[in-house]
Coordinates of C-alpha atoms and ligand atoms in Angstrom, one line a residue:
M26 CA -21.7 5.0 103.6
A27 CA -23.1 6.3 100.3
E28 CA -26.5 7.8 100.5
A29 CA -29.3 7.2 98.0
L30 CA -30.3 10.4 96.2
V31 CA -32.9 8.7 94.0
R32 CA -34.9 5.6 94.7
F33 CA -37.2 3.8 92.3
E34 CA -39.5 1.5 94.3
G35 CA -41.5 -1.1 92.5
V36 CA -41.8 1.1 89.4
R37 CA -43.6 -0.3 86.3
K38 CA -44.6 1.5 83.2
A39 CA -47.1 0.6 80.4
Y40 CA -47.6 3.1 77.7
G41 CA -51.0 1.7 76.8
P42 CA -53.3 -0.9 78.5
A43 CA -51.2 -3.1 80.8
A44 CA -52.3 -6.1 78.7
G45 CA -50.2 -4.6 75.9
G46 CA -47.0 -5.2 78.0
Y47 CA -44.7 -3.1 80.1
A48 CA -41.9 -0.9 78.7
V49 CA -40.5 -1.1 82.3
K50 CA -41.5 -4.3 84.0
Q51 CA -40.1 -4.0 87.5
L52 CA -37.7 -1.4 88.7
D53 CA -36.1 -1.2 92.1
L54 CA -33.0 1.0 91.8
E55 CA -31.1 3.5 93.9
V56 CA -28.8 6.2 92.5
M57 CA -26.2 7.1 95.0
R58 CA -25.2 10.8 95.6
G59 CA -22.2 11.7 93.5
E60 CA -22.1 8.6 91.3
L61 CA -22.3 8.2 87.6
L62 CA -24.8 5.4 87.0
T63 CA -25.3 4.2 83.5
L64 CA -28.4 2.5 82.1
L65 CA -27.0 0.2 79.4
G66 CA -29.0 -2.0 77.1
P67 CA -30.2 -2.7 73.6
S68 CA -32.8 -0.4 71.9
G69 CA -36.2 -0.8 73.4
S70 CA -35.1 -2.2 76.7
G71 CA -36.7 0.6 78.7
K72 CA -33.7 3.0 79.4
T73 CA -35.3 6.2 78.1
T74 CA -38.6 5.4 79.7
T75 CA -36.8 5.1 83.1
L76 CA -35.0 8.4 82.6
M77 CA -38.2 10.1 81.4
M78 CA -40.0 9.0 84.6
L79 CA -37.3 10.5 86.7
A80 CA -37.3 13.7 84.7
G81 CA -41.1 13.9 85.0
F82 CA -42.0 13.7 81.3
E83 CA -43.6 10.2 81.8
Q84 CA -45.7 8.9 84.8
P85 CA -45.1 5.4 86.2
S86 CA -48.1 3.1 86.0
E87 CA -47.1 1.7 89.4
G88 CA -44.6 2.3 92.1
K89 CA -42.8 5.3 93.6
I90 CA -39.9 7.5 92.7
M91 CA -38.1 9.3 95.5
L92 CA -35.7 12.2 95.2
E93 CA -33.9 13.2 98.3
G94 CA -36.4 11.3 100.3
R95 CA -39.4 13.0 98.7
D96 CA -42.0 11.2 96.5
I97 CA -41.9 13.2 93.2
A98 CA -44.3 11.1 91.2
R99 CA -46.9 14.0 91.0
L100 CA -44.4 16.8 90.5
P101 CA -44.2 18.3 87.0
P102 CA -40.7 18.3 85.4
H103 CA -39.9 22.0 86.1
K104 CA -40.6 21.5 89.8
R105 CA -38.2 18.6 90.1
G106 CA -35.2 20.7 89.3
I107 CA -33.4 18.0 87.4
G108 CA -31.0 18.8 84.6
V109 CA -31.4 16.9 81.3
V110 CA -29.3 16.5 78.2
F111 CA -30.6 14.7 75.1
Q112 CA -29.0 13.3 72.0
S113 CA -30.2 16.2 69.9
Y114 CA -28.5 19.3 71.2
A115 CA -31.7 21.3 71.5
L116 CA -29.8 24.5 72.0
F117 CA -31.7 27.7 71.0
P118 CA -30.1 28.6 67.7
H119 CA -30.9 32.3 67.8
M120 CA -29.3 32.8 71.2
S121 CA -25.6 33.0 72.1
V122 CA -23.9 30.2 74.1
A123 CA -24.0 32.4 77.2
E124 CA -27.7 33.2 76.7
N125 CA -28.5 29.5 76.2
V126 CA -26.7 28.6 79.5
A127 CA -28.4 31.5 81.3
F128 CA -31.9 30.4 80.2
P129 CA -32.6 28.0 83.1
L130 CA -31.6 30.7 85.5
E131 CA -33.8 33.3 83.8
V132 CA -36.8 30.8 84.0
R133 CA -36.1 30.4 87.7
G134 CA -36.0 34.1 88.3
V135 CA -32.3 34.3 89.3
P136 CA -31.3 38.0 89.4
K137 CA -29.3 39.2 86.4
P138 CA -26.0 40.0 88.2
D139 CA -25.9 36.5 89.7
R140 CA -26.7 34.9 86.3
A141 CA -23.5 36.1 84.6
A142 CA -21.2 34.6 87.4
R143 CA -23.0 31.3 87.3
V144 CA -23.0 31.1 83.5
A145 CA -19.2 31.8 83.6
R146 CA -18.7 29.1 86.2
A147 CA -20.8 26.5 84.2
L148 CA -18.9 27.3 80.9
A149 CA -15.6 27.0 82.7
A150 CA -16.6 23.6 84.0
V151 CA -17.0 22.3 80.4
R152 CA -13.9 24.3 79.3
L153 CA -15.8 26.7 77.1
E154 CA -15.1 29.9 79.1
N155 CA -14.2 31.8 75.9
F156 CA -17.2 30.8 73.8
G157 CA -20.0 32.7 75.5
D158 CA -20.5 35.0 72.6
R159 CA -20.7 32.4 69.9
R160 CA -23.9 31.0 68.3
P161 CA -24.4 27.2 68.5
A162 CA -24.1 26.9 64.7
Q163 CA -20.5 28.2 65.0
M164 CA -19.5 25.3 67.2
S165 CA -18.7 21.6 66.6
G166 CA -21.1 18.9 67.7
G167 CA -19.0 18.0 70.7
Q168 CA -18.8 21.7 71.8
Q169 CA -22.6 22.0 71.4
Q170 CA -23.1 19.0 73.7
R171 CA -20.7 20.6 76.3
V172 CA -22.9 23.7 76.1
A173 CA -26.0 21.5 76.6
L174 CA -24.3 20.0 79.7
A175 CA -23.4 23.4 81.0
R176 CA -27.0 24.5 80.6
A177 CA -28.2 21.3 82.4
M178 CA -25.8 21.9 85.4
V179 CA -26.0 25.7 85.7
F180 CA -28.8 25.7 88.3
E181 CA -26.9 23.2 90.3
P182 CA -29.5 20.4 90.1
P183 CA -29.2 17.4 92.5
I184 CA -28.9 15.1 89.4
V185 CA -28.2 15.5 85.7
L186 CA -29.8 13.0 83.3
L187 CA -28.1 12.3 80.0
D188 CA -29.8 10.2 77.3
E189 CA -27.4 9.1 74.6
P190 CA -25.8 12.5 74.6
L191 CA -23.0 11.4 72.2
G192 CA -25.1 9.4 69.9
A193 CA -24.9 12.0 67.0
L194 CA -21.1 12.3 67.1
D195 CA -18.6 10.4 65.0
K196 CA -16.5 7.7 66.7
A197 CA -13.4 9.7 67.4
L198 CA -15.2 12.6 68.9
R199 CA -17.5 10.3 70.9
E200 CA -14.5 8.7 72.5
E201 CA -12.9 12.0 73.3
M202 CA -16.2 13.3 74.8
Q203 CA -16.5 10.1 77.0
F204 CA -13.2 11.1 78.7
E205 CA -14.4 14.7 78.9
I206 CA -17.7 13.8 80.6
R207 CA -15.8 11.4 82.9
D208 CA -13.5 14.2 83.9
I209 CA -16.3 16.7 84.4
H210 CA -18.1 14.2 86.6
Q211 CA -15.0 13.5 88.7
R212 CA -14.1 17.2 89.0
L213 CA -17.6 18.4 90.0
G214 CA -18.9 15.3 91.8
V215 CA -22.3 15.9 90.3
T216 CA -24.7 12.9 90.4
M217 CA -25.4 11.6 86.9
M218 CA -27.7 9.1 85.3
Y219 CA -26.4 8.3 81.8
V220 CA -28.2 6.3 79.1
T221 CA -26.4 4.5 76.3
H222 CA -26.6 1.3 74.2
D223 CA -22.8 1.4 73.7
Q224 CA -21.0 -1.0 76.1
Q225 CA -17.6 0.5 75.6
E226 CA -19.0 3.9 76.6
A227 CA -20.6 2.5 79.7
L228 CA -17.4 0.8 80.7
T229 CA -15.4 4.0 80.2
L230 CA -17.7 6.3 82.1
S231 CA -19.5 4.6 84.9
D232 CA -19.2 4.1 88.6
R233 CA -21.9 1.5 88.2
I234 CA -23.8 0.0 85.2
A235 CA -27.4 -1.2 85.2
V236 CA -27.7 -3.6 82.3
F237 CA -31.3 -3.5 80.9
E238 CA -33.1 -6.1 78.9
G239 CA -36.8 -6.2 78.1
G240 CA -37.7 -3.7 80.7
L241 CA -35.7 -5.3 83.5
I242 CA -32.3 -4.8 85.1
R243 CA -30.4 -8.0 84.5
Q244 CA -27.3 -6.9 86.5
L245 CA -26.2 -3.8 88.5
A246 CA -22.5 -3.6 89.3
P247 CA -19.3 -1.6 88.7
P248 CA -17.8 -2.0 85.1
R249 CA -15.1 -4.4 86.2
A250 CA -17.6 -6.8 87.8
I251 CA -20.0 -6.6 84.9
Y252 CA -17.1 -7.5 82.5
D253 CA -15.4 -10.2 84.6
S254 CA -18.4 -11.7 86.4
P255 CA -21.5 -11.3 84.2
A256 CA -24.6 -12.5 86.1
N257 CA -26.2 -14.2 83.2
A258 CA -25.7 -15.2 79.5
F259 CA -27.4 -12.0 78.4
V260 CA -24.9 -9.7 80.1
A261 CA -22.0 -12.0 79.1
G262 CA -23.1 -11.5 75.5
F263 CA -24.0 -7.9 75.6
V264 CA -21.0 -6.4 77.4
G265 CA -17.6 -7.1 75.7
E266 CA -16.9 -9.8 73.2
N267 CA -17.3 -13.4 74.3
N268 CA -17.0 -16.8 72.7
R269 CA -20.2 -18.8 73.2
L270 CA -19.8 -22.6 73.2
P271 CA -23.0 -24.6 73.7
G272 CA -23.0 -27.9 75.6
K273 CA -24.4 -30.1 78.3
V274 CA -23.7 -30.1 82.0
L275 CA -22.0 -33.3 83.1
A276 CA -21.5 -32.5 86.8
V277 CA -21.3 -29.6 89.2
E278 CA -19.1 -29.5 92.2
D279 CA -18.6 -26.4 94.4
N280 CA -18.5 -23.6 91.8
E281 CA -17.1 -25.7 89.0
A282 CA -19.1 -27.3 86.2
R283 CA -17.8 -30.1 84.0
V284 CA -19.3 -29.5 80.6
A285 CA -19.5 -31.7 77.4
L286 CA -19.3 -29.1 74.6
D287 CA -21.3 -29.9 71.4
C288 CA -17.9 -29.8 69.5
G289 CA -17.0 -33.0 71.3
L290 CA -14.6 -31.6 74.0
D291 CA -15.1 -31.7 77.7
V292 CA -14.2 -28.5 79.6
T293 CA -14.3 -27.2 83.2
A294 CA -15.9 -23.8 83.8
R295 CA -16.9 -21.6 86.7
A296 CA -20.6 -22.2 87.4
A297 CA -22.0 -18.7 87.0
D298 CA -25.7 -19.8 87.1
T299 CA -27.8 -22.5 88.7
L300 CA -26.9 -25.6 86.6
A301 CA -28.3 -29.1 86.8
P302 CA -26.5 -32.2 85.4
G303 CA -27.9 -33.1 82.1
A304 CA -29.2 -29.6 81.3
R305 CA -28.2 -27.6 78.3
C306 CA -25.7 -24.8 79.0
L307 CA -23.6 -22.1 77.4
V308 CA -19.9 -21.8 78.2
T309 CA -18.4 -18.3 77.6
I310 CA -14.8 -17.3 77.3
R311 CA -13.3 -13.9 76.4
P312 CA -11.1 -13.8 73.3
E313 CA -8.3 -12.2 75.3
R314 CA -8.3 -15.2 77.7
V315 CA -7.8 -17.8 75.0
A316 CA -4.2 -18.8 74.7
V317 CA -3.2 -20.2 71.3
A318 CA -0.1 -22.3 70.7
A319 CA 1.2 -23.4 67.3
V320 CA 1.6 -27.0 68.3
S321 CA -0.8 -29.9 68.5
A322 CA -2.7 -30.3 71.7
T323 CA -1.2 -33.8 72.4
E324 CA 2.2 -32.1 72.5
L325 CA 1.0 -29.5 74.8
G326 CA -0.8 -31.9 77.1
E327 CA -3.1 -31.2 80.1
G328 CA -5.9 -28.8 79.4
A329 CA -5.0 -28.1 75.8
M330 CA -7.6 -28.6 73.1
P331 CA -7.1 -29.4 69.5
A332 CA -7.7 -26.6 67.0
V333 CA -7.0 -25.6 63.5
L334 CA -6.3 -22.0 62.6
R335 CA -8.7 -20.7 60.1
E336 CA -7.9 -17.0 59.9
A337 CA -5.5 -14.5 61.4
I338 CA -6.5 -10.8 61.0
F339 CA -4.2 -8.0 61.8
Q340 CA -6.2 -5.2 63.6
G341 CA -3.5 -2.7 64.6
D342 CA -3.0 -3.1 68.3
H343 CA -4.0 -6.8 68.3
V344 CA -4.3 -9.9 66.1
R345 CA -7.6 -11.7 65.9
L346 CA -7.3 -15.5 65.4
K347 CA -10.3 -17.5 64.3
L348 CA -9.9 -21.2 65.2
A349 CA -11.9 -24.3 64.5
L350 CA -12.3 -26.1 67.8
G351 CA -12.9 -29.9 68.1
D352 CA -15.6 -31.1 65.7
G353 CA -17.6 -28.1 64.4
G354 CA -16.8 -25.6 67.2
E355 CA -15.3 -22.2 66.7
V356 CA -13.4 -19.9 69.0
V357 CA -11.9 -16.4 68.5
A358 CA -8.7 -15.5 70.3
K359 CA -7.0 -12.1 70.5
R360 CA -3.4 -11.5 71.1
P361 CA -1.2 -8.4 71.2
A362 CA 0.1 -7.5 67.7
G363 CA 3.8 -6.9 68.5
G364 CA 6.4 -8.7 66.4
G365 CA 6.2 -12.3 65.1
A366 CA 4.8 -13.5 61.8
L367 CA 1.2 -14.5 61.7
P368 CA 0.5 -18.2 61.7
E369 CA -0.7 -19.7 58.4
P370 CA -4.3 -20.5 57.9
G371 CA -4.9 -24.3 58.0
S372 CA -2.0 -24.9 60.5
V373 CA -2.5 -27.2 63.4
A374 CA -2.8 -25.4 66.8
S375 CA -4.1 -25.9 70.2
V376 CA -6.0 -23.6 72.5
A377 CA -6.2 -23.4 76.3
W378 CA -7.6 -21.2 79.0
E379 CA -7.7 -21.1 82.8
A380 CA -10.8 -22.9 84.0
G381 CA -11.8 -19.9 86.1
H382 CA -12.0 -17.6 83.1
A383 CA -14.6 -19.8 81.4
L384 CA -18.2 -19.3 82.7
A385 CA -21.0 -21.7 82.4
F386 CA -24.6 -20.4 82.2
A387 CA -27.9 -22.2 82.0
A388 CA -29.1 -22.1 78.4
A389 CA -31.8 -19.5 77.8
Ligands
ADP411 P1 -34.7 2.4 75.1 O1 -34.4 3.8 75.5 O2 -34.0 1.4 76.0 O3 -34.4 2.2 73.7 P2 -37.5 3.0 75.5 O4 -37.6 3.2 76.9 O5 -37.5 4.1 74.6 O6 -36.2 2.0 75.3 O7 -38.6 2.0 75.0 C1 -39.1 0.8 75.8 C2 -40.3 0.3 75.1 O8 -41.4 1.2 75.2 C3 -40.2 0.0 73.6 O9 -40.9 -1.2 73.3 C4 -40.8 1.2 73.0 O10 -41.3 0.9 71.7 C5 -41.9 1.6 73.9 N1 -42.2 3.0 74.0 C6 -41.3 4.0 74.2 N2 -41.9 5.2 74.2 C7 -43.2 5.0 73.9 C8 -44.3 5.9 73.7 N3 -44.2 7.2 73.9 N4 -45.5 5.3 73.5 C9 -45.6 3.9 73.3 N5 -44.6 3.1 73.5 C10 -43.4 3.6 73.7
MG412 MG1 -33.7 5.4 74.4

């Protein structure tokens, strides 16, 4: 059974008077030993505030934060022994890479002979064993972030916190570094709390994802469950791409909702929320779950819906199809690019999906 390393209990944080609102409204969260937990959410949703409270740079207004069973709320940052990596590299420019990584050991009074061995180990962990003599300015952005990570891990903290550490890198390097961090985490088994607003990054890296919105966790689950079974319309819209079709609930039976879409079509969807007949709702369906056929729906029969192809865009590994659905609806479908001519815009088509892949949420 996994053990909780960190526990937030009833934590709230207001930067000013409580009447001005909470940056973190209510936080009950456990970080398990050895896991990589990502805080994912839009800008301003409270991710950095949460991380800063754990690091000790901000104080909770209410609640407790436990690290290895101890209440750390009143401990200053340097007594918590937590490693932190920020978006800006914050390496000391006048020091060599090895001196940068040695710095936390020096501050902690580790004897000099021990330092060299531990620095070498930390640099090897991020695959920079031959870079100790360089200056930060002589390295790429990705390498500098690996130095920052080595520096955050060198004193073997119980947990390393990373706040948008790849935010300053270009797309290709960012993706490469995601795999690198994932690999470092898996090799060393160090517990990590990772902040990002990038859902792809969160899906790539995480053991579990906490999706933040407005100072609250809206869902906490492994990547696959977040993607396949979003708990609410916010998560369905924020993580991955989704078609969003508004409508009205006709009936609910077991876990299935019958919905009259505003575009005039009736569909069946998995009830992913508490739904009442007559209430407004939102049906979501992933583009890769939408099957498109180049024949009319009447020819295709049962479950097929009439559509007209509006646009087909070649995107390298897949083709993106935009279709007009029913009367005024729109749906996007993705299909693998291989072979075959693209259908002509304006051509009659039909779309279909398995009922279990469509989710119905109460309208916000
Ligand atoms: P995120 O990291 O998810 O973008 P933050 O935790 O930085 O979100 O911010 C959450 C909310 O708290 C935002 O409304 C932000 O404006 C506010 N906030 C963050 N830091 C401060 C601060 N030092 N003083 C006042 N308000 C702050
Ligand atoms: Mg932030």
